[in-house]
PDB file of C-alpha atoms in Angstrom:
ATOM      1  CA  MET V   1      -0.011  -0.013  -0.082  1.00  0.00           C
ATOM      2  CA  ASP V   2       1.228   3.533  -0.791  1.00  0.00           C
ATOM      3  CA  GLN V   3       2.232   5.685   2.097  1.00  0.00           C
ATOM      4  CA  GLN V   4      -0.158   8.593   2.801  1.00  0.00           C
ATOM      5  CA  TYR V   5       0.738  12.093   3.873  1.00  0.00           C
ATOM      6  CA  GLY V   6      -2.226  14.328   4.932  1.00  0.00           C
ATOM      7  CA  GLY V   7      -4.650  11.935   3.066  1.00  0.00           C
ATOM      8  CA  ALA V   8      -2.828  12.356  -0.293  1.00  0.00           C
ATOM      9  CA  ARG V   9      -0.851   9.641  -2.114  1.00  0.00           C
ATOM     10  CA  THR V  10       2.909  10.156  -1.656  1.00  0.00           C
ATOM     11  CA  ILE V  11       5.788   8.636  -3.488  1.00  0.00           C
ATOM     12  CA  GLY V  12       7.544   7.420  -0.376  1.00  0.00           C
ATOM     13  CA  GLY V  13       5.831   4.087  -0.548  1.00  0.00           C
ATOM     14  CA  ASP V  14       6.893   3.246  -4.095  1.00  0.00           C
ATOM     15  CA  HIS V  15       9.785   0.880  -4.764  1.00  0.00           C
ATOM     16  CA  LEU V  16      11.961   2.658  -7.362  1.00  0.00           C
ATOM     17  CA  ALA V  17      14.812   4.656  -6.186  1.00  0.00           C
ATOM     18  CA  LEU V  18      13.474   7.601  -4.225  1.00  0.00           C
ATOM     19  CA  ARG V  19      15.804  10.140  -5.507  1.00  0.00           C
ATOM     20  CA  ASP V  20      14.804   9.449  -9.072  1.00  0.00           C
ATOM     21  CA  GLN V  21      11.063   9.522  -8.037  1.00  0.00           C
ATOM     22  CA  VAL V  22      11.590  12.856  -6.168  1.00  0.00           C
ATOM     23  CA  LEU V  23      13.511  14.183  -9.048  1.00  0.00           C
ATOM     24  CA  ALA V  24      10.880  13.397 -11.594  1.00  0.00           C
ATOM     25  CA  GLU V  25       8.045  14.796  -9.418  1.00  0.00           C
ATOM     26  CA  LEU V  26      10.104  17.919  -8.522  1.00  0.00           C
ATOM     27  CA  ARG V  27      10.920  18.632 -12.105  1.00  0.00           C
ATOM     28  CA  ARG V  28       7.301  18.037 -13.174  1.00  0.00           C
ATOM     29  CA  ARG V  29       5.924  20.431 -10.603  1.00  0.00           C
ATOM     30  CA  ILE V  30       8.247  23.042 -11.758  1.00  0.00           C
ATOM     31  CA  VAL V  31       7.540  22.533 -15.429  1.00  0.00           C
ATOM     32  CA  ASP V  32       3.741  22.519 -14.833  1.00  0.00           C
ATOM     33  CA  GLY V  33       3.918  25.650 -12.790  1.00  0.00           C
ATOM     34  CA  GLU V  34       2.856  24.126  -9.509  1.00  0.00           C
ATOM     35  CA  TYR V  35       6.091  25.566  -7.981  1.00  0.00           C
ATOM     36  CA  ALA V  36       6.281  29.074  -9.557  1.00  0.00           C
ATOM     37  CA  GLN V  37       9.296  30.869 -10.752  1.00  0.00           C
ATOM     38  CA  GLY V  38      11.078  32.488  -7.821  1.00  0.00           C
ATOM     39  CA  GLU V  39       9.334  30.323  -5.332  1.00  0.00           C
ATOM     40  CA  ARG V  40      11.508  29.144  -2.398  1.00  0.00           C
ATOM     41  CA  LEU V  41      11.859  25.408  -2.027  1.00  0.00           C
ATOM     42  CA  THR V  42      13.292  24.340   1.264  1.00  0.00           C
ATOM     43  CA  GLU V  43      14.248  20.706   1.862  1.00  0.00           C
ATOM     44  CA  ASN V  44      11.698  20.460   4.754  1.00  0.00           C
ATOM     45  CA  ARG V  45       8.908  21.728   2.735  1.00  0.00           C
ATOM     46  CA  LEU V  46       9.660  19.396  -0.314  1.00  0.00           C
ATOM     47  CA  ALA V  47      10.129  16.384   2.004  1.00  0.00           C
ATOM     48  CA  GLU V  48       6.714  17.130   3.475  1.00  0.00           C
ATOM     49  CA  ASP V  49       5.144  17.564  -0.051  1.00  0.00           C
ATOM     50  CA  PHE V  50       6.580  14.357  -1.260  1.00  0.00           C
ATOM     51  CA  GLY V  51       6.192  12.329   1.964  1.00  0.00           C
ATOM     52  CA  VAL V  52       9.993  11.382   2.020  1.00  0.00           C
ATOM     53  CA  SER V  53      12.975  12.130   4.116  1.00  0.00           C
ATOM     54  CA  ARG V  54      15.231  15.100   3.403  1.00  0.00           C
ATOM     55  CA  ASN V  55      18.046  12.987   1.882  1.00  0.00           C
ATOM     56  CA  PRO V  56      16.398  12.246  -1.567  1.00  0.00           C
ATOM     57  CA  VAL V  57      15.128  15.762  -1.614  1.00  0.00           C
ATOM     58  CA  ARG V  58      18.673  17.149  -1.219  1.00  0.00           C
ATOM     59  CA  GLU V  59      19.969  14.900  -3.960  1.00  0.00           C
ATOM     60  CA  ALA V  60      17.170  15.802  -6.341  1.00  0.00           C
ATOM     61  CA  LEU V  61      17.717  19.562  -5.686  1.00  0.00           C
ATOM     62  CA  ARG V  62      21.407  19.121  -6.777  1.00  0.00           C
ATOM     63  CA  VAL V  63      20.265  17.622 -10.007  1.00  0.00           C
ATOM     64  CA  VAL V  64      17.585  20.256 -10.894  1.00  0.00           C
ATOM     65  CA  GLU V  65      20.115  22.976  -9.962  1.00  0.00           C
ATOM     66  CA  ALA V  66      22.609  21.509 -12.470  1.00  0.00           C
ATOM     67  CA  GLU V  67      19.748  21.331 -15.073  1.00  0.00           C
ATOM     68  CA  GLY V  68      18.845  25.121 -14.537  1.00  0.00           C
ATOM     69  CA  PHE V  69      15.487  24.646 -13.067  1.00  0.00           C
ATOM     70  CA  VAL V  70      16.582  25.860  -9.500  1.00  0.00           C
ATOM     71  CA  GLN V  71      19.051  28.444  -8.290  1.00  0.00           C
ATOM     72  CA  ILE V  72      20.720  28.422  -4.859  1.00  0.00           C
ATOM     73  CA  LEU V  73      20.757  31.977  -3.641  1.00  0.00           C
ATOM     74  CA  PRO V  74      22.576  33.337  -0.682  1.00  0.00           C
ATOM     75  CA  ARG V  75      20.306  33.485   2.565  1.00  0.00           C
ATOM     76  CA  ARG V  76      17.434  32.161   0.451  1.00  0.00           C
ATOM     77  CA  GLY V  77      18.435  28.732  -0.402  1.00  0.00           C
ATOM     78  CA  ALA V  78      16.870  26.952  -3.290  1.00  0.00           C
ATOM     79  CA  VAL V  79      14.334  28.936  -5.441  1.00  0.00           C
ATOM     80  CA  VAL V  80      12.645  28.072  -8.783  1.00  0.00           C
ATOM     81  CA  ALA V  81      14.696  29.678 -11.675  1.00  0.00           C
ATOM     82  CA  THR V  82      13.146  32.443 -13.645  1.00  0.00           C
ATOM     83  CA  LEU V  83      12.842  32.252 -17.377  1.00  0.00           C
ATOM     84  CA  ASP V  84      14.160  35.670 -18.340  1.00  0.00           C
ATOM     85  CA  GLU V  85      14.551  36.958 -21.979  1.00  0.00           C
ATOM     86  CA  THR V  86      18.177  35.728 -22.186  1.00  0.00           C
ATOM     87  CA  ALA V  87      17.424  32.305 -21.125  1.00  0.00           C
ATOM     88  CA  ILE V  88      14.556  32.063 -23.515  1.00  0.00           C
ATOM     89  CA  ARG V  89      16.628  33.402 -26.420  1.00  0.00           C
ATOM     90  CA  ASP V  90      19.516  31.047 -25.639  1.00  0.00           C
ATOM     91  CA  LEU V  91      17.202  27.991 -25.535  1.00  0.00           C
ATOM     92  CA  PHE V  92      15.402  28.701 -28.822  1.00  0.00           C
ATOM     93  CA  ALA V  93      18.813  29.471 -30.553  1.00  0.00           C
ATOM     94  CA  VAL V  94      19.996  25.882 -29.683  1.00  0.00           C
ATOM     95  CA  ARG V  95      16.550  24.439 -30.328  1.00  0.00           C
ATOM     96  CA  GLU V  96      16.536  25.908 -33.854  1.00  0.00           C
ATOM     97  CA  GLN V  97      19.791  24.359 -34.846  1.00  0.00           C
ATOM     98  CA  LEU V  98      18.900  20.913 -33.417  1.00  0.00           C
ATOM     99  CA  GLU V  99      15.333  20.729 -34.708  1.00  0.00           C
ATOM    100  CA  THR V 100      16.032  21.926 -38.241  1.00  0.00           C
ATOM    101  CA  LEU V 101      18.695  19.295 -38.568  1.00  0.00           C
ATOM    102  CA  ALA V 102      16.500  16.567 -37.083  1.00  0.00           C
ATOM    103  CA  ALA V 103      13.518  17.538 -39.353  1.00  0.00           C
ATOM    104  CA  GLY V 104      15.780  17.188 -42.382  1.00  0.00           C
ATOM    105  CA  LEU V 105      17.090  13.961 -41.454  1.00  0.00           C
ATOM    106  CA  ALA V 106      13.700  12.588 -40.541  1.00  0.00           C
ATOM    107  CA  ALA V 107      12.309  13.563 -43.851  1.00  0.00           C
ATOM    108  CA  GLU V 108      14.966  11.215 -45.358  1.00  0.00           C
ATOM    109  CA  ARG V 109      14.708   8.391 -42.987  1.00  0.00           C
ATOM    110  CA  ALA V 110      11.196   8.151 -41.482  1.00  0.00           C
ATOM    111  CA  SER V 111       9.262   5.026 -42.247  1.00  0.00           C
ATOM    112  CA  GLU V 112       5.543   4.774 -42.974  1.00  0.00           C
ATOM    113  CA  ALA V 113       5.110   3.607 -39.383  1.00  0.00           C
ATOM    114  CA  ASP V 114       7.029   6.578 -38.069  1.00  0.00           C
ATOM    115  CA  VAL V 115       4.822   9.023 -40.127  1.00  0.00           C
ATOM    116  CA  ALA V 116       1.692   7.154 -38.844  1.00  0.00           C
ATOM    117  CA  ARG V 117       3.027   7.825 -35.186  1.00  0.00           C
ATOM    118  CA  LEU V 118       3.416  11.453 -35.895  1.00  0.00           C
ATOM    119  CA  ARG V 119      -0.066  11.686 -37.361  1.00  0.00           C
ATOM    120  CA  GLN V 120      -1.430  10.027 -34.262  1.00  0.00           C
ATOM    121  CA  LEU V 121       0.269  12.538 -32.094  1.00  0.00           C
ATOM    122  CA  LEU V 122      -1.140  15.304 -34.175  1.00  0.00           C
ATOM    123  CA  ASP V 123      -4.747  13.894 -33.773  1.00  0.00           C
ATOM    124  CA  ASP V 124      -4.190  13.554 -29.996  1.00  0.00           C
ATOM    125  CA  ALA V 125      -2.920  17.110 -29.811  1.00  0.00           C
ATOM    126  CA  ARG V 126      -5.871  18.550 -31.737  1.00  0.00           C
ATOM    127  CA  ALA V 127      -8.262  16.699 -29.476  1.00  0.00           C
ATOM    128  CA  ALA V 128      -6.319  17.963 -26.335  1.00  0.00           C
ATOM    129  CA  THR V 129      -6.421  21.532 -27.682  1.00  0.00           C
ATOM    130  CA  GLU V 130     -10.175  21.408 -28.382  1.00  0.00           C
ATOM    131  CA  ALA V 131     -10.754  20.058 -24.795  1.00  0.00           C
ATOM    132  CA  GLU V 132      -8.380  22.851 -23.415  1.00  0.00           C
ATOM    133  CA  ASN V 133      -6.296  20.179 -21.641  1.00  0.00           C
ATOM    134  CA  PHE V 134      -3.126  22.169 -21.906  1.00  0.00           C
ATOM    135  CA  ASP V 135      -1.067  19.857 -19.519  1.00  0.00           C
ATOM    136  CA  LEU V 136      -1.582  17.154 -22.041  1.00  0.00           C
ATOM    137  CA  VAL V 137      -1.039  19.452 -25.041  1.00  0.00           C
ATOM    138  CA  ALA V 138       2.320  20.292 -23.532  1.00  0.00           C
ATOM    139  CA  GLU V 139       3.176  16.639 -23.078  1.00  0.00           C
ATOM    140  CA  LEU V 140       2.206  15.962 -26.696  1.00  0.00           C
ATOM    141  CA  ASN V 141       4.060  18.863 -28.038  1.00  0.00           C
ATOM    142  CA  SER V 142       7.270  17.495 -26.532  1.00  0.00           C
ATOM    143  CA  ALA V 143       6.379  13.963 -27.612  1.00  0.00           C
ATOM    144  CA  LEU V 144       6.128  14.968 -31.198  1.00  0.00           C
ATOM    145  CA  HIS V 145       9.399  16.848 -31.305  1.00  0.00           C
ATOM    146  CA  LEU V 146      11.240  14.179 -29.505  1.00  0.00           C
ATOM    147  CA  ALA V 147       9.729  11.613 -32.009  1.00  0.00           C
ATOM    148  CA  VAL V 148      11.004  13.609 -34.909  1.00  0.00           C
ATOM    149  CA  ILE V 149      14.465  13.738 -33.324  1.00  0.00           C
ATOM    150  CA  GLU V 150      14.411  10.048 -32.743  1.00  0.00           C
ATOM    151  CA  MET V 151      13.373   9.435 -36.371  1.00  0.00           C
ATOM    152  CA  SER V 152      16.380  11.494 -37.523  1.00  0.00           C
ATOM    153  CA  GLY V 153      18.504   8.380 -36.510  1.00  0.00           C
ATOM    154  CA  ASN V 154      21.152  10.584 -35.078  1.00  0.00           C
ATOM    155  CA  ARG V 155      22.104   9.493 -31.572  1.00  0.00           C
ATOM    156  CA  TRP V 156      23.837  12.695 -30.734  1.00  0.00           C
ATOM    157  CA  LEU V 157      20.807  14.747 -31.511  1.00  0.00           C
ATOM    158  CA  ALA V 158      18.754  12.511 -29.230  1.00  0.00           C
ATOM    159  CA  SER V 159      21.349  12.785 -26.398  1.00  0.00           C
ATOM    160  CA  LEU V 160      21.553  16.568 -26.714  1.00  0.00           C
ATOM    161  CA  SER V 161      17.943  17.091 -26.905  1.00  0.00           C
ATOM    162  CA  ALA V 162      16.863  14.952 -23.905  1.00  0.00           C
ATOM    163  CA  ALA V 163      17.778  17.558 -21.238  1.00  0.00           C
ATOM    164  CA  MET V 164      16.714  20.469 -23.422  1.00  0.00           C
ATOM    165  CA  TYR V 165      13.240  19.204 -23.766  1.00  0.00           C
ATOM    166  CA  HIS V 166      12.385  19.595 -20.010  1.00  0.00           C
ATOM    167  CA  HIS V 167      13.071  23.377 -20.670  1.00  0.00           C
ATOM    168  CA  VAL V 168      11.134  23.456 -23.848  1.00  0.00           C
ATOM    169  CA  HIS V 169       8.088  21.852 -22.128  1.00  0.00           C
ATOM    170  CA  TRP V 170       8.414  24.407 -19.352  1.00  0.00           C
ATOM    171  CA  VAL V 171       8.395  27.424 -21.740  1.00  0.00           C
ATOM    172  CA  PHE V 172       5.522  25.893 -23.830  1.00  0.00           C
ATOM    173  CA  ARG V 173       3.329  25.102 -20.853  1.00  0.00           C
ATOM    174  CA  LEU V 174       3.486  28.633 -19.559  1.00  0.00           C
ATOM    175  CA  GLY V 175       1.822  29.982 -22.770  1.00  0.00           C
ATOM    176  CA  ALA V 176       0.095  26.812 -23.830  1.00  0.00           C
ATOM    177  CA  ALA V 177      -3.419  28.199 -23.921  1.00  0.00           C
ATOM    178  CA  GLN V 178      -2.511  30.889 -26.428  1.00  0.00           C
ATOM    179  CA  ARG V 179       0.060  29.001 -28.386  1.00  0.00           C
ATOM    180  CA  ALA V 180      -1.450  25.588 -28.776  1.00  0.00           C
ATOM    181  CA  PRO V 181      -3.775  26.186 -31.765  1.00  0.00           C
ATOM    182  CA  HIS V 182      -1.073  27.818 -33.749  1.00  0.00           C
ATOM    183  CA  SER V 183       1.481  25.078 -32.819  1.00  0.00           C
ATOM    184  CA  TRP V 184      -0.787  22.477 -33.984  1.00  0.00           C
ATOM    185  CA  LYS V 185      -1.232  23.909 -37.426  1.00  0.00           C
ATOM    186  CA  GLU V 186       2.691  24.304 -37.623  1.00  0.00           C
ATOM    187  CA  HIS V 187       3.130  20.664 -36.681  1.00  0.00           C
ATOM    188  CA  ILE V 188       0.848  19.572 -39.553  1.00  0.00           C
ATOM    189  CA  ARG V 189       3.152  21.343 -42.044  1.00  0.00           C
ATOM    190  CA  LEU V 190       6.265  19.808 -40.417  1.00  0.00           C
ATOM    191  CA  VAL V 191       4.699  16.289 -40.557  1.00  0.00           C
ATOM    192  CA  ASP V 192       3.456  16.756 -44.162  1.00  0.00           C
ATOM    193  CA  ALA V 193       6.922  17.508 -45.164  1.00  0.00           C
ATOM    194  CA  ILE V 194       8.437  14.657 -43.403  1.00  0.00           C
ATOM    195  CA  ALA V 195       5.763  12.302 -44.843  1.00  0.00           C
ATOM    196  CA  ALA V 196       6.607  13.599 -48.374  1.00  0.00           C
ATOM    197  CA  GLY V 197      10.341  12.970 -47.763  1.00  0.00           C
ATOM    198  CA  ASP V 198      11.081  16.633 -48.649  1.00  0.00           C
ATOM    199  CA  ARG V 199      14.205  17.513 -46.642  1.00  0.00           C
ATOM    200  CA  ALA V 200      14.189  21.215 -47.626  1.00  0.00           C
ATOM    201  CA  ALA V 201      10.473  21.609 -46.799  1.00  0.00           C
ATOM    202  CA  ALA V 202      10.978  19.847 -43.431  1.00  0.00           C
ATOM    203  CA  THR V 203      13.920  22.008 -42.575  1.00  0.00           C
ATOM    204  CA  THR V 204      12.046  25.198 -43.387  1.00  0.00           C
ATOM    205  CA  ALA V 205       8.835  24.052 -41.496  1.00  0.00           C
ATOM    206  CA  ALA V 206      10.946  23.186 -38.432  1.00  0.00           C
ATOM    207  CA  ARG V 207      12.818  26.561 -38.527  1.00  0.00           C
ATOM    208  CA  GLU V 208       9.699  28.745 -38.994  1.00  0.00           C
ATOM    209  CA  HIS V 209       7.981  26.693 -36.246  1.00  0.00           C
ATOM    210  CA  VAL V 210      10.819  27.449 -33.781  1.00  0.00           C
ATOM    211  CA  GLU V 211      10.833  31.091 -34.783  1.00  0.00           C
ATOM    212  CA  ALA V 212       7.113  31.385 -34.130  1.00  0.00           C
ATOM    213  CA  ALA V 213       7.393  29.614 -30.691  1.00  0.00           C
ATOM    214  CA  ALA V 214      10.345  31.773 -29.723  1.00  0.00           C
ATOM    215  CA  ALA V 215       8.318  34.976 -30.650  1.00  0.00           C
ATOM    216  CA  ALA V 216       5.359  33.740 -28.675  1.00  0.00           C
ATOM    217  CA  ALA V 217       7.470  32.849 -25.666  1.00  0.00           C
ATOM    218  CA  LEU V 218       9.155  36.341 -25.698  1.00  0.00           C
ATOM    219  CA  ALA V 219       5.976  38.202 -25.986  1.00  0.00           C
ATOM    220  CA  SER V 220       4.260  36.405 -23.023  1.00  0.00           C
TER     221      SER V 220
END
């Protein structure tokens, strides 16, 4: 039986490594905005939230600090990082380079099954957008882009993108309600180009999509 804390399910009763569970949940709460930018996160508070001891919390905080989700400030301790203009511009500069390359390679290498998988993600994202389920929309947005990167067949792209996409998800989720309808249409264009095997069109669609996403993030 799962341990309970204050009547809610906690992760302290599960069997996987506690640090990994705490890390995944801490990252999720930051990305989904449950812990707001600039919010102070003490070890005691997080241990209570998760129903665990302070040790796995301390270890998880070190990881999210290294990933850039948390900053350790003098006299304040751990606080959720703030996505300022510089951070957003830097993220999208790297994202544009990685995703345009991935899209071009995917157009050359994607199988019919790969394209069918992308089409299903598009259908799911459309339904989630219409239902205004923006947590799910954000998850599907990341899933689609990571699928394109996987289909590129370039393991270095996959490795470099894995950590970055936690931050892409974070930025997207903050403006998902406004961005989702536009993003969905841009994704259709990208998938159509990949399905057609058109490397140039896929590269252009990816670049213009990232540029539109960056403009939306900086305007929010």
